[in-house]
mmCIF file of C-alpha atoms and ligand atoms in Angstrom:
data_model
loop_
_atom_site.group_PDB
_atom_site.id
_atom_site.type_symbol
_atom_site.label_atom_id
_atom_site.label_comp_id
_atom_site.label_asym_id
_atom_site.label_seq_id
_atom_site.Cartn_x
_atom_site.Cartn_y
_atom_site.Cartn_z
ATOM 1 C CA MET A 1 -24.276 64.973 15.966
ATOM 2 C CA ILE A 2 -24.864 61.679 17.730
ATOM 3 C CA THR A 3 -27.310 59.203 16.221
ATOM 4 C CA PRO A 4 -29.169 57.226 18.895
ATOM 5 C CA TYR A 5 -30.383 53.651 18.347
ATOM 6 C CA ILE A 6 -32.694 52.613 21.163
ATOM 7 C CA TYR A 7 -33.936 49.056 21.747
ATOM 8 C CA PRO A 8 -36.176 47.530 24.415
ATOM 9 C CA SER A 9 -33.619 45.148 25.903
ATOM 10 C CA GLU A 10 -29.907 44.617 26.408
ATOM 11 C CA LYS A 11 -29.998 41.546 24.158
ATOM 12 C CA GLU A 12 -31.695 43.486 21.337
ATOM 13 C CA VAL A 13 -29.039 46.211 21.626
ATOM 14 C CA ALA A 14 -26.341 43.541 21.277
ATOM 15 C CA ILE A 15 -28.087 42.010 18.250
ATOM 16 C CA ALA A 16 -28.422 45.432 16.590
ATOM 17 C CA ILE A 17 -24.697 46.190 17.047
ATOM 18 C CA THR A 18 -23.836 42.752 15.646
ATOM 19 C CA GLU A 19 -26.100 43.130 12.617
ATOM 20 C CA ARG A 20 -24.530 46.525 11.914
ATOM 21 C CA LEU A 21 -21.087 44.935 12.072
ATOM 22 C CA ILE A 22 -22.149 42.182 9.641
ATOM 23 C CA HIS A 23 -23.600 44.822 7.324
ATOM 24 C CA SER A 24 -20.298 46.769 7.419
ATOM 25 C CA LEU A 25 -18.425 43.595 6.481
ATOM 26 C CA LYS A 26 -20.704 43.198 3.453
ATOM 27 C CA THR A 27 -19.894 46.700 2.170
ATOM 28 C CA THR A 28 -16.213 45.888 1.581
ATOM 29 C CA GLU A 29 -13.956 42.962 0.763
ATOM 30 C CA ARG A 30 -11.026 44.092 2.884
ATOM 31 C CA PRO A 31 -10.607 43.227 6.562
ATOM 32 C CA LEU A 32 -12.283 45.459 9.151
ATOM 33 C CA TYR A 33 -10.238 46.896 11.994
ATOM 34 C CA ILE A 34 -12.277 46.945 15.163
ATOM 35 C CA ALA A 35 -11.329 48.113 18.659
ATOM 36 C CA LEU A 36 -13.228 46.675 21.623
ATOM 37 C CA SER A 37 -13.868 48.036 25.077
ATOM 38 C CA GLY A 38 -14.134 46.087 28.288
ATOM 39 C CA GLY A 39 -15.916 46.404 31.608
ATOM 40 C CA SER A 40 -19.211 44.611 32.148
ATOM 41 C CA THR A 41 -21.443 46.135 29.442
ATOM 42 C CA PRO A 42 -20.119 44.214 26.411
ATOM 43 C CA ASN A 43 -20.309 40.812 28.123
ATOM 44 C CA VAL A 44 -23.753 40.126 26.604
ATOM 45 C CA LEU A 45 -22.452 41.157 23.170
ATOM 46 C CA PHE A 46 -19.364 38.948 23.434
ATOM 47 C CA ALA A 47 -21.442 35.955 24.599
ATOM 48 C CA LEU A 48 -23.793 36.508 21.643
ATOM 49 C CA TRP A 49 -20.815 36.469 19.266
ATOM 50 C CA GLY A 50 -19.443 33.305 20.889
ATOM 51 C CA LYS A 51 -22.773 31.454 20.686
ATOM 52 C CA GLU A 52 -25.513 32.511 18.242
ATOM 53 C CA TYR A 53 -23.163 34.412 15.896
ATOM 54 C CA ALA A 54 -20.112 32.164 16.097
ATOM 55 C CA LYS A 55 -20.678 30.909 12.555
ATOM 56 C CA LYS A 56 -22.509 33.970 11.179
ATOM 57 C CA ILE A 57 -19.598 36.383 11.478
ATOM 58 C CA PRO A 58 -16.731 35.995 8.966
ATOM 59 C CA TRP A 59 -14.065 36.098 11.679
ATOM 60 C CA GLN A 60 -11.144 35.757 9.265
ATOM 61 C CA ARG A 61 -12.044 39.238 7.929
ATOM 62 C CA ILE A 62 -11.903 40.934 11.316
ATOM 63 C CA HIS A 63 -8.862 42.256 13.143
ATOM 64 C CA LEU A 64 -9.576 42.845 16.818
ATOM 65 C CA PHE A 65 -7.799 45.470 18.883
ATOM 66 C CA TRP A 66 -8.588 46.833 22.336
ATOM 67 C CA VAL A 67 -9.525 50.356 23.406
ATOM 68 C CA ASP A 68 -8.089 49.849 26.867
ATOM 69 C CA GLU A 69 -6.761 47.247 29.218
ATOM 70 C CA ARG A 70 -6.232 46.861 32.915
ATOM 71 C CA CYS A 71 -2.590 45.997 33.683
ATOM 72 C CA VAL A 72 -3.255 42.446 34.818
ATOM 73 C CA PRO A 73 -2.684 39.054 33.137
ATOM 74 C CA PRO A 74 -5.417 37.661 30.838
ATOM 75 C CA SER A 75 -6.419 35.098 33.501
ATOM 76 C CA ASP A 76 -7.342 37.882 35.948
ATOM 77 C CA PRO A 77 -11.124 38.548 36.194
ATOM 78 C CA GLU A 78 -10.308 42.259 35.664
ATOM 79 C CA SER A 79 -8.741 41.634 32.239
ATOM 80 C CA ASN A 80 -10.760 43.154 29.390
ATOM 81 C CA PHE A 81 -9.161 40.720 26.931
ATOM 82 C CA GLY A 82 -9.673 37.737 29.252
ATOM 83 C CA ASN A 83 -13.366 38.517 29.704
ATOM 84 C CA MET A 84 -13.867 38.718 25.945
ATOM 85 C CA LYS A 85 -11.867 35.533 25.337
ATOM 86 C CA ILE A 86 -13.879 33.321 27.680
ATOM 87 C CA ARG A 87 -17.171 34.498 26.154
ATOM 88 C CA CYS A 88 -16.212 34.702 22.503
ATOM 89 C CA LEU A 89 -12.720 33.909 21.259
ATOM 90 C CA ASP A 90 -12.714 30.432 22.826
ATOM 91 C CA TYR A 91 -15.688 29.530 20.585
ATOM 92 C CA VAL A 92 -14.992 31.166 17.222
ATOM 93 C CA ASP A 93 -12.714 30.417 14.324
ATOM 94 C CA ILE A 94 -10.610 33.588 14.265
ATOM 95 C CA PRO A 95 -6.992 33.424 13.090
ATOM 96 C CA ILE A 96 -4.619 34.066 15.986
ATOM 97 C CA GLU A 97 -2.829 36.728 13.925
ATOM 98 C CA ASN A 98 -6.087 38.733 13.813
ATOM 99 C CA ILE A 99 -6.151 39.128 17.597
ATOM 100 C CA HIS A 100 -4.175 42.144 18.748
ATOM 101 C CA ARG A 101 -4.497 42.295 22.507
ATOM 102 C CA ILE A 102 -2.894 44.743 24.895
ATOM 103 C CA GLN A 103 -0.563 42.624 27.012
ATOM 104 C CA GLY A 104 -1.665 43.755 30.447
ATOM 105 C CA GLU A 105 0.828 41.484 32.174
ATOM 106 C CA ASN A 106 3.820 43.409 30.776
ATOM 107 C CA ASN A 107 5.512 46.573 31.995
ATOM 108 C CA PRO A 108 2.840 49.247 31.302
ATOM 109 C CA THR A 109 5.130 51.897 29.774
ATOM 110 C CA ALA A 110 6.900 49.394 27.513
ATOM 111 C CA GLU A 111 3.583 47.765 26.581
ATOM 112 C CA ALA A 112 1.953 51.086 25.638
ATOM 113 C CA GLU A 113 4.925 51.743 23.320
ATOM 114 C CA ARG A 114 4.782 48.232 21.860
ATOM 115 C CA TYR A 115 1.033 48.489 21.241
ATOM 116 C CA ILE A 116 1.337 51.897 19.581
ATOM 117 C CA ASN A 117 3.829 50.321 17.158
ATOM 118 C CA GLU A 118 1.554 47.348 16.499
ATOM 119 C CA VAL A 119 -1.384 49.672 15.796
ATOM 120 C CA GLN A 120 0.740 51.917 13.570
ATOM 121 C CA GLN A 121 1.925 48.950 11.508
ATOM 122 C CA ILE A 122 -1.602 47.726 10.744
ATOM 123 C CA ILE A 123 -4.171 50.514 11.006
ATOM 124 C CA PRO A 124 -4.407 53.052 8.152
ATOM 125 C CA VAL A 125 -3.940 56.674 9.186
ATOM 126 C CA ALA A 126 -6.077 59.755 8.611
ATOM 127 C CA ASN A 127 -4.368 63.089 9.273
ATOM 128 C CA GLY A 128 -1.554 61.231 10.999
ATOM 129 C CA ILE A 129 -3.892 59.436 13.422
ATOM 130 C CA PRO A 130 -4.715 55.682 13.302
ATOM 131 C CA GLN A 131 -8.225 55.300 11.900
ATOM 132 C CA PHE A 132 -10.129 52.210 13.066
ATOM 133 C CA ASP A 133 -13.183 51.204 11.067
ATOM 134 C CA ILE A 134 -15.238 50.702 14.209
ATOM 135 C CA ILE A 135 -14.503 51.500 17.823
ATOM 136 C CA LEU A 136 -16.890 49.994 20.335
ATOM 137 C CA ALA A 137 -16.752 52.315 23.310
ATOM 138 C CA GLY A 138 -18.300 52.089 26.746
ATOM 139 C CA MET A 139 -19.182 54.662 29.373
ATOM 140 C CA GLY A 140 -18.641 54.108 33.098
ATOM 141 C CA ASN A 141 -21.033 55.320 35.792
ATOM 142 C CA ASP A 142 -18.672 58.252 36.344
ATOM 143 C CA GLY A 143 -18.673 59.206 32.636
ATOM 144 C CA HIS A 144 -15.280 57.697 31.789
ATOM 145 C CA THR A 145 -14.573 56.028 28.471
ATOM 146 C CA SER A 146 -11.553 53.953 27.440
ATOM 147 C CA SER A 147 -9.513 54.416 30.633
ATOM 148 C CA ILE A 148 -9.839 58.190 30.433
ATOM 149 C CA PHE A 149 -11.396 59.295 33.695
ATOM 150 C CA PRO A 150 -13.108 62.577 34.673
ATOM 151 C CA GLY A 151 -10.492 65.300 35.079
ATOM 152 C CA GLN A 152 -7.957 63.632 32.730
ATOM 153 C CA THR A 153 -8.785 66.175 30.034
ATOM 154 C CA HIS A 154 -5.190 66.203 28.730
ATOM 155 C CA LEU A 155 -5.935 62.757 27.252
ATOM 156 C CA TYR A 156 -8.626 64.253 24.977
ATOM 157 C CA THR A 157 -5.909 65.786 22.815
ATOM 158 C CA LYS A 158 -2.850 63.635 23.629
ATOM 159 C CA LYS A 159 -0.772 62.920 20.509
ATOM 160 C CA GLN A 160 0.272 59.415 21.608
ATOM 161 C CA ALA A 161 -2.319 56.836 20.475
ATOM 162 C CA TYR A 162 -2.125 54.923 23.780
ATOM 163 C CA VAL A 163 -0.923 56.003 27.215
ATOM 164 C CA VAL A 164 -0.515 54.561 30.675
ATOM 165 C CA SER A 165 -3.392 55.830 32.814
ATOM 166 C CA PHE A 166 -4.665 55.259 36.336
ATOM 167 C CA HIS A 167 -8.055 54.654 37.855
ATOM 168 C CA PRO A 168 -8.420 57.688 40.139
ATOM 169 C CA VAL A 169 -10.072 55.752 42.983
ATOM 170 C CA THR A 170 -8.494 52.276 42.922
ATOM 171 C CA HIS A 171 -5.191 53.502 41.379
ATOM 172 C CA GLN A 172 -5.270 50.434 39.119
ATOM 173 C CA VAL A 173 -2.818 50.946 36.254
ATOM 174 C CA ARG A 174 -4.383 50.885 32.800
ATOM 175 C CA ILE A 175 -3.365 51.313 29.166
ATOM 176 C CA ALA A 176 -5.777 53.621 27.358
ATOM 177 C CA MET A 177 -6.521 54.693 23.802
ATOM 178 C CA THR A 178 -6.488 58.485 23.763
ATOM 179 C CA GLY A 179 -9.120 60.955 22.566
ATOM 180 C CA PRO A 180 -7.792 61.720 19.052
ATOM 181 C CA VAL A 181 -7.823 58.020 18.038
ATOM 182 C CA MET A 182 -11.346 57.558 19.400
ATOM 183 C CA MET A 183 -12.567 60.703 17.661
ATOM 184 C CA THR A 184 -10.954 59.726 14.317
ATOM 185 C CA ALA A 185 -12.665 56.321 14.003
ATOM 186 C CA LYS A 186 -14.888 55.892 10.964
ATOM 187 C CA GLU A 187 -17.598 54.820 13.410
ATOM 188 C CA LEU A 188 -17.424 55.395 17.144
ATOM 189 C CA ILE A 189 -20.177 53.232 18.592
ATOM 190 C CA PHE A 190 -21.070 53.904 22.216
ATOM 191 C CA HIS A 191 -22.683 50.855 23.795
ATOM 192 C CA VAL A 192 -24.340 52.011 27.001
ATOM 193 C CA ILE A 193 -26.923 50.080 28.991
ATOM 194 C CA GLY A 194 -28.842 50.487 32.192
ATOM 195 C CA THR A 195 -30.857 52.630 34.532
ATOM 196 C CA GLU A 196 -27.799 53.726 36.509
ATOM 197 C CA LYS A 197 -26.422 55.442 33.392
ATOM 198 C CA GLN A 198 -29.729 56.900 32.179
ATOM 199 C CA HIS A 199 -28.825 60.482 33.160
ATOM 200 C CA LEU A 200 -25.484 60.155 31.320
ATOM 201 C CA ILE A 201 -27.179 58.725 28.222
ATOM 202 C CA HIS A 202 -29.507 61.734 28.290
ATOM 203 C CA ALA A 203 -26.522 64.054 28.744
ATOM 204 C CA MET A 204 -24.735 62.516 25.772
ATOM 205 C CA LEU A 205 -27.668 63.544 23.579
ATOM 206 C CA HIS A 206 -28.466 66.807 25.403
ATOM 207 C CA PRO A 207 -25.258 68.060 27.024
ATOM 208 C CA ASP A 208 -25.241 70.693 29.714
ATOM 209 C CA PRO A 209 -22.399 72.634 31.341
ATOM 210 C CA VAL A 210 -22.101 70.069 34.170
ATOM 211 C CA THR A 211 -21.638 67.029 31.937
ATOM 212 C CA GLU A 212 -20.174 68.323 28.665
ATOM 213 C CA ASN A 213 -16.568 67.812 29.798
ATOM 214 C CA LEU A 214 -16.998 64.242 31.014
ATOM 215 C CA PRO A 215 -14.703 62.016 28.905
ATOM 216 C CA ALA A 216 -17.388 59.902 27.225
ATOM 217 C CA ILE A 217 -19.601 62.875 26.478
ATOM 218 C CA PHE A 218 -16.806 65.143 25.262
ATOM 219 C CA ILE A 219 -15.323 62.454 23.000
ATOM 220 C CA ALA A 220 -18.719 61.330 21.690
ATOM 221 C CA ARG A 221 -19.651 64.884 20.766
ATOM 222 C CA HIS A 222 -16.329 65.760 19.116
ATOM 223 C CA ALA A 223 -15.868 62.543 17.130
ATOM 224 C CA ASN A 224 -15.988 62.098 13.383
ATOM 225 C CA TYR A 225 -19.140 59.940 13.508
ATOM 226 C CA THR A 226 -20.749 58.771 16.747
ATOM 227 C CA LEU A 227 -23.587 56.312 17.210
ATOM 228 C CA LEU A 228 -25.206 55.495 20.528
ATOM 229 C CA PHE A 229 -26.670 52.012 21.013
ATOM 230 C CA THR A 230 -28.707 51.893 24.183
ATOM 231 C CA ASP A 231 -31.795 50.595 25.946
ATOM 232 C CA LYS A 232 -32.653 53.978 27.479
ATOM 233 C CA GLU A 233 -33.921 57.325 26.224
HETATM 234 O O1 LIG B 301 -13.116 50.288 33.155
HETATM 235 C C1 LIG B 301 -13.746 50.264 32.134
HETATM 236 O O2 LIG B 301 -14.984 50.816 32.113
HETATM 237 C C2 LIG B 301 -15.673 51.185 30.928
HETATM 238 C C3 LIG B 301 -17.152 51.019 31.240
HETATM 239 O O3 LIG B 301 -17.349 49.764 31.865
HETATM 240 P P1 LIG B 301 -18.760 49.234 32.391
HETATM 241 O O4 LIG B 301 -18.413 48.126 33.353
HETATM 242 O O5 LIG B 301 -19.475 50.366 33.049
HETATM 243 O O6 LIG B 301 -19.471 48.718 31.184
HETATM 244 C C4 LIG B 301 -15.222 50.371 29.731
HETATM 245 O O7 LIG B 301 -15.712 50.954 28.551
HETATM 246 C C5 LIG B 301 -13.697 50.259 29.692
HETATM 247 O O8 LIG B 301 -13.277 49.513 28.557
HETATM 248 C C6 LIG B 301 -13.262 49.555 30.938
HETATM 249 O O9 LIG B 301 -11.866 49.296 30.985
#
């Protein structure tokens, strides 16, 4: 089952996700392990964290990881890490050792291996799979999530926690968290905004044979605990 949380505006969606995160931090004294997505949707959220919530979030108790990365350096406008950094990390007091980025500038195969090891050393496991406290996931206009694109169904069940993947149209090389890790998270929060994605948001809540195998919809519906934060019904 997917629990939807619907708000009137993009900013209110971002505030609601942030308040939920702060509430989760209050329920425990240990650090929270959070994996972030990229693309354009979370930019409002990251800017909120870097401005209004810079001092309200206990950053020293958060370890940040990434769901996926484009294989470019952090200075590239395509970099998921770089986009988060310029909106948030440059303004908040987070220990450097709590930032676990995918190094998109490195050799993709070697970097996927290195990142798997980093994740395995820090993230607790459940049934042999790394279990993040919160994964913030996005959904592209084509129904992709992480960098798992339509048709890449083998990544729904791939044993490796991260793989090298490719954008099917641009052929951009990516590093992507695979389906089992996404589905094992304690909370898999889909953050999806906008009129263009309205039919996919509807499909996530009411799947049909045409959409049920799209990556975001399949993973959302087969995950341990999925929440959908959106501005559309
Ligand atoms: O390429 C990516 O796309 C998805 C969705 O991005 P958006 O621009 O439609 O918000 C994102 O979740 C993923 O992290 C990113 O690499």
